XYZ file of C-alpha atoms in Angstrom:
296
model
C 14.564 -11.786 -2.450
C 15.617 -13.015 0.254
C 17.120 -16.399 0.996
C 17.016 -18.768 4.093
C 20.485 -19.000 5.620
C 22.246 -22.164 6.900
C 24.434 -23.263 8.565
C 26.618 -25.996 6.577
C 29.422 -24.326 4.647
C 28.825 -26.302 1.856
C 24.913 -25.871 1.705
C 24.867 -21.985 2.164
C 27.768 -22.223 -1.451
C 24.579 -24.621 -3.143
C 22.454 -21.911 -2.078
C 23.851 -19.093 -3.316
C 24.903 -19.706 -6.302
C 21.247 -20.763 -7.129
C 20.230 -17.030 -6.336
C 23.608 -16.231 -8.631
C 21.767 -17.992 -10.896
C 18.623 -17.121 -11.106
C 19.392 -13.362 -11.044
C 22.889 -13.660 -14.078
C 25.141 -12.658 -11.090
C 28.516 -13.655 -10.091
C 28.471 -16.870 -8.113
C 30.235 -16.879 -4.855
C 29.953 -17.593 -1.452
C 27.806 -15.823 0.474
C 27.984 -15.225 3.512
C 25.246 -14.564 7.019
C 26.424 -11.545 6.882
C 25.565 -10.687 3.353
C 21.671 -11.606 3.871
C 20.998 -10.109 7.169
C 19.419 -6.344 7.482
C 19.842 -5.371 11.887
C 17.091 -3.954 13.567
C 19.289 -3.163 17.007
C 15.287 -2.207 18.903
C 13.332 -4.488 17.536
C 15.262 -7.671 18.895
C 17.669 -8.146 16.186
C 18.313 -9.695 12.852
C 16.295 -11.133 10.621
C 15.783 -12.502 7.253
C 12.992 -13.489 5.315
C 11.331 -16.827 3.239
C 12.090 -16.361 -0.546
C 7.872 -16.118 -0.788
C 6.580 -15.274 2.236
C 3.486 -16.806 3.272
C 1.180 -13.624 4.015
C -0.559 -13.188 6.486
C -3.980 -11.669 7.002
C -4.928 -9.741 10.106
C -8.806 -9.105 9.144
C -11.110 -11.190 10.210
C -13.705 -10.457 7.278
C -13.601 -13.178 4.139
C -12.861 -10.477 2.201
C -10.737 -11.193 -1.231
C -6.857 -10.392 -1.567
C -5.130 -8.098 -3.620
C -4.025 -10.416 -5.521
C -7.375 -12.324 -5.688
C -8.713 -9.437 -6.888
C -5.767 -8.997 -9.883
C -6.137 -12.576 -11.001
C -10.290 -12.332 -11.167
C -10.839 -9.228 -12.743
C -9.524 -8.560 -16.601
C -7.768 -4.713 -16.178
C -8.026 -1.813 -18.666
C -4.559 -0.565 -20.091
C -4.626 3.161 -19.278
C -1.846 4.155 -21.742
C 0.558 7.921 -20.560
C -1.346 11.171 -21.208
C -4.521 8.778 -21.667
C -8.167 9.119 -19.580
C -10.289 5.991 -19.151
C -13.713 6.576 -17.269
C -15.777 3.696 -15.293
C -19.956 4.818 -14.846
C -21.959 3.186 -11.737
C -25.527 3.835 -12.283
C -26.207 1.687 -9.297
C -27.810 3.692 -6.304
C -26.534 0.281 -4.802
C -23.371 0.889 -5.511
C -22.194 3.295 -2.709
C -18.227 2.325 -3.008
C -15.386 1.684 -5.673
C -12.371 -0.348 -5.452
C -9.534 1.272 -7.578
C -5.980 -0.538 -7.740
C -3.321 0.068 -9.808
C 0.224 -1.221 -10.558
C 2.114 -1.786 -13.883
C 5.179 -3.602 -15.411
C 8.053 -2.395 -12.072
C 7.492 1.588 -14.281
C 6.686 4.506 -12.149
C 2.978 4.904 -11.649
C 1.940 8.799 -11.770
C -1.164 9.406 -12.113
C -4.893 11.302 -10.664
C -7.933 9.922 -10.047
C -11.005 12.038 -10.304
C -14.421 11.412 -8.751
C -17.303 12.444 -10.565
C -20.708 13.010 -9.244
C -23.333 14.810 -12.051
C -21.468 17.677 -14.198
C -18.792 20.415 -13.441
C -18.509 18.514 -9.979
C -15.392 16.352 -8.444
C -16.184 16.171 -5.063
C -12.855 13.836 -4.278
C -9.679 13.780 -5.845
C -6.441 12.288 -5.994
C -3.250 12.524 -6.983
C -0.901 8.426 -7.269
C 2.622 8.160 -7.279
C 4.650 5.176 -7.087
C 7.531 4.385 -7.357
C 7.446 0.940 -8.796
C 4.317 0.227 -9.214
C 4.683 -4.135 -9.325
C 6.679 -3.923 -6.374
C 3.975 -1.960 -4.285
C 0.416 -1.579 -5.857
C -1.773 1.331 -5.608
C -5.218 0.141 -3.482
C -7.854 2.350 -2.195
C -11.554 3.071 -1.662
C -13.452 5.687 -3.175
C -16.781 6.145 -0.983
C -19.733 6.781 -4.376
C -23.580 7.891 -1.906
C -25.642 9.682 -3.823
C -25.052 7.707 -7.700
C -24.582 8.106 -10.386
C -21.178 8.128 -9.986
C -18.660 8.407 -12.115
C -14.713 6.929 -11.879
C -12.080 8.922 -14.255
C -8.484 7.920 -14.406
C -6.063 9.743 -16.328
C -2.151 8.354 -16.234
C -0.644 11.858 -16.441
C 3.093 10.165 -17.347
C 4.699 10.219 -20.492
C 3.807 7.347 -22.998
C 6.115 4.701 -21.789
C 4.619 4.345 -18.321
C 1.665 3.212 -18.437
C -0.545 1.120 -16.002
C -2.960 -1.551 -15.588
C -6.130 0.311 -13.863
C -9.240 -2.136 -12.604
C -12.190 -0.765 -10.344
C -14.589 -2.691 -9.392
C -17.795 -2.127 -6.230
C -16.726 -2.453 -2.465
C -19.918 -4.524 -2.144
C -20.369 -5.882 1.910
C -17.367 -7.820 2.562
C -15.468 -6.000 0.413
C -11.724 -3.984 0.685
C -13.306 -1.484 2.970
C -14.478 -3.888 5.674
C -11.307 -5.908 5.837
C -9.121 -2.590 6.565
C -11.772 -1.111 9.178
C -11.658 -4.621 10.861
C -7.949 -4.439 11.619
C -8.060 -0.716 12.708
C -8.677 0.462 16.370
C -7.802 3.518 17.407
C -7.722 7.415 15.594
C -5.292 10.389 16.204
C -6.050 13.258 15.441
C -3.680 15.276 13.143
C -4.778 19.025 13.761
C -4.627 20.633 10.295
C -0.753 21.774 9.073
C 0.685 18.845 11.451
C 3.309 15.631 9.773
C 2.163 12.194 11.626
C 4.609 9.204 11.095
C 3.972 4.696 11.790
C 6.675 3.088 11.928
C 6.963 -0.797 10.962
C 9.444 -3.553 11.162
C 9.343 -6.005 7.951
C 7.619 -8.406 9.154
C 4.824 -6.498 7.628
C 3.725 -6.820 4.628
C 0.768 -3.644 4.332
C -0.337 -1.721 5.536
C -4.623 -0.144 6.112
C -4.982 3.837 6.375
C -8.248 5.063 7.319
C -8.854 8.707 6.532
C -11.911 10.386 7.849
C -13.344 14.245 8.821
C -16.132 15.176 11.087
C -18.265 16.786 7.532
C -15.301 19.370 7.444
C -13.398 19.028 3.752
C -10.089 16.586 3.819
C -6.979 18.354 2.577
C -3.956 15.572 3.075
C -0.631 14.280 2.015
C 0.926 10.450 2.978
C 3.710 9.085 1.663
C 5.631 4.951 2.152
C 9.270 5.979 3.200
C 12.237 4.089 3.243
C 14.838 6.200 4.231
C 15.434 9.933 4.186
C 12.875 12.065 2.720
C 12.516 8.215 0.402
C 9.069 8.008 -0.700
C 8.241 5.400 -2.970
C 4.458 6.568 -2.702
C 2.992 9.085 -2.400
C -1.148 10.136 -2.005
C -2.299 13.498 -1.723
C -6.113 13.274 -1.487
C -9.505 15.554 -1.269
C -12.742 15.253 -0.276
C -15.408 17.696 0.288
C -16.892 15.396 2.799
C -14.755 13.365 5.170
C -18.038 11.390 6.145
C -19.456 10.406 3.452
C -16.296 10.513 1.530
C -13.789 8.819 3.570
C -10.111 7.787 1.932
C -9.744 3.528 2.404
C -5.891 1.778 1.056
C -3.960 -0.555 1.263
C -0.017 0.529 1.265
C 1.640 -2.490 0.659
C 5.600 -2.979 2.302
C 7.265 -6.088 0.790
C 10.036 -4.563 2.307
C 13.481 -6.252 3.894
C 13.793 -3.492 6.500
C 11.586 -0.976 7.854
C 9.532 1.021 6.281
C 7.660 4.243 7.579
C 3.837 5.723 7.005
C 4.465 10.190 6.992
C 1.109 11.870 6.740
C 0.426 15.124 6.845
C -2.971 17.156 7.153
C -2.453 20.209 4.506
C -5.596 22.262 5.323
C -5.967 24.545 7.812
C -5.829 24.489 11.287
C -9.809 24.793 11.482
C -9.543 21.071 9.491
C -8.283 18.228 12.214
C -8.703 14.988 10.465
C -8.747 11.189 12.346
C -6.801 8.282 10.293
C -6.116 4.803 11.591
C -2.640 2.919 10.362
C -2.546 -0.389 11.532
C -0.907 -3.801 9.912
C -2.940 -5.415 7.579
C -1.149 -8.350 6.378
C 2.241 -10.035 7.688
C 4.631 -12.045 6.099
C 6.942 -14.909 7.354
C 9.859 -14.616 8.499
C 12.680 -17.125 9.870
C 15.186 -15.409 12.809
C 18.632 -15.960 12.609
C 20.473 -16.319 16.021
C 18.042 -15.807 18.149
C 14.558 -17.237 19.239
C 11.367 -15.754 18.226
C 7.874 -16.581 17.939
C 6.326 -15.769 15.244
C 3.304 -13.505 17.108
C 6.320 -12.716 19.203
C 7.901 -9.847 16.833
C 7.052 -6.878 17.446
C 4.782 -4.970 14.809
C 5.288 -1.528 15.405
């Protein structure tokens, strides 16, 4: 966590002592450069408030991820175990799937079961830190009844908390769709990347097709080939069951979303990626208003 840097040496010493006492570090007087990351292309040094205020960009009043976790009792899925949720109501045409942990890695498979021996949607999810970056996705469930199967393929020492619930009108899917404005074509075997500045706290992702199968790999990158979150997707119909997700990017430096179409050339996909929520920042040395800081 970063703190606001004071211009007064006495105040700066007090704040560094408080930070050290909270995290068990050795107390010392820290200089301004200790808390600043410089993004030369985007306008200068910044530091983040401790506990930033999150501002959603969606005009749909959907519950935030924090509100969902606070209002829903999660189910613990132990390492190596399987848990299923069934939805017999035909009006449930989409389901929210959320994972988190106590800071340990998450490695899980998600399957949509629609009838015997029919799995029209599959996902493989890896998250390096399930407390810092939770997993949130929407799975289309037309023509019910349907069942969602979550298998924790991690070891016994890596349990995860799972929330699976219906996504009704004005839910996460509508909120995600309201912030994206355009889709880009990714041909089979091609890769597309999107870069985001530190002000972006989470990113909305939508991937769909024109009715053909969807095979893609989504990665959240921090540095060269350093994947913090990886999702591998298969959908037999990218129109009926598109992929909706919210990728959290709570970093003090920029993040990169990389999407690869792992299907052959004959199966293009249409990807939409846009900022979903913004954090509150303090700009040191330069004067920027909240809306002037570039998001991408």
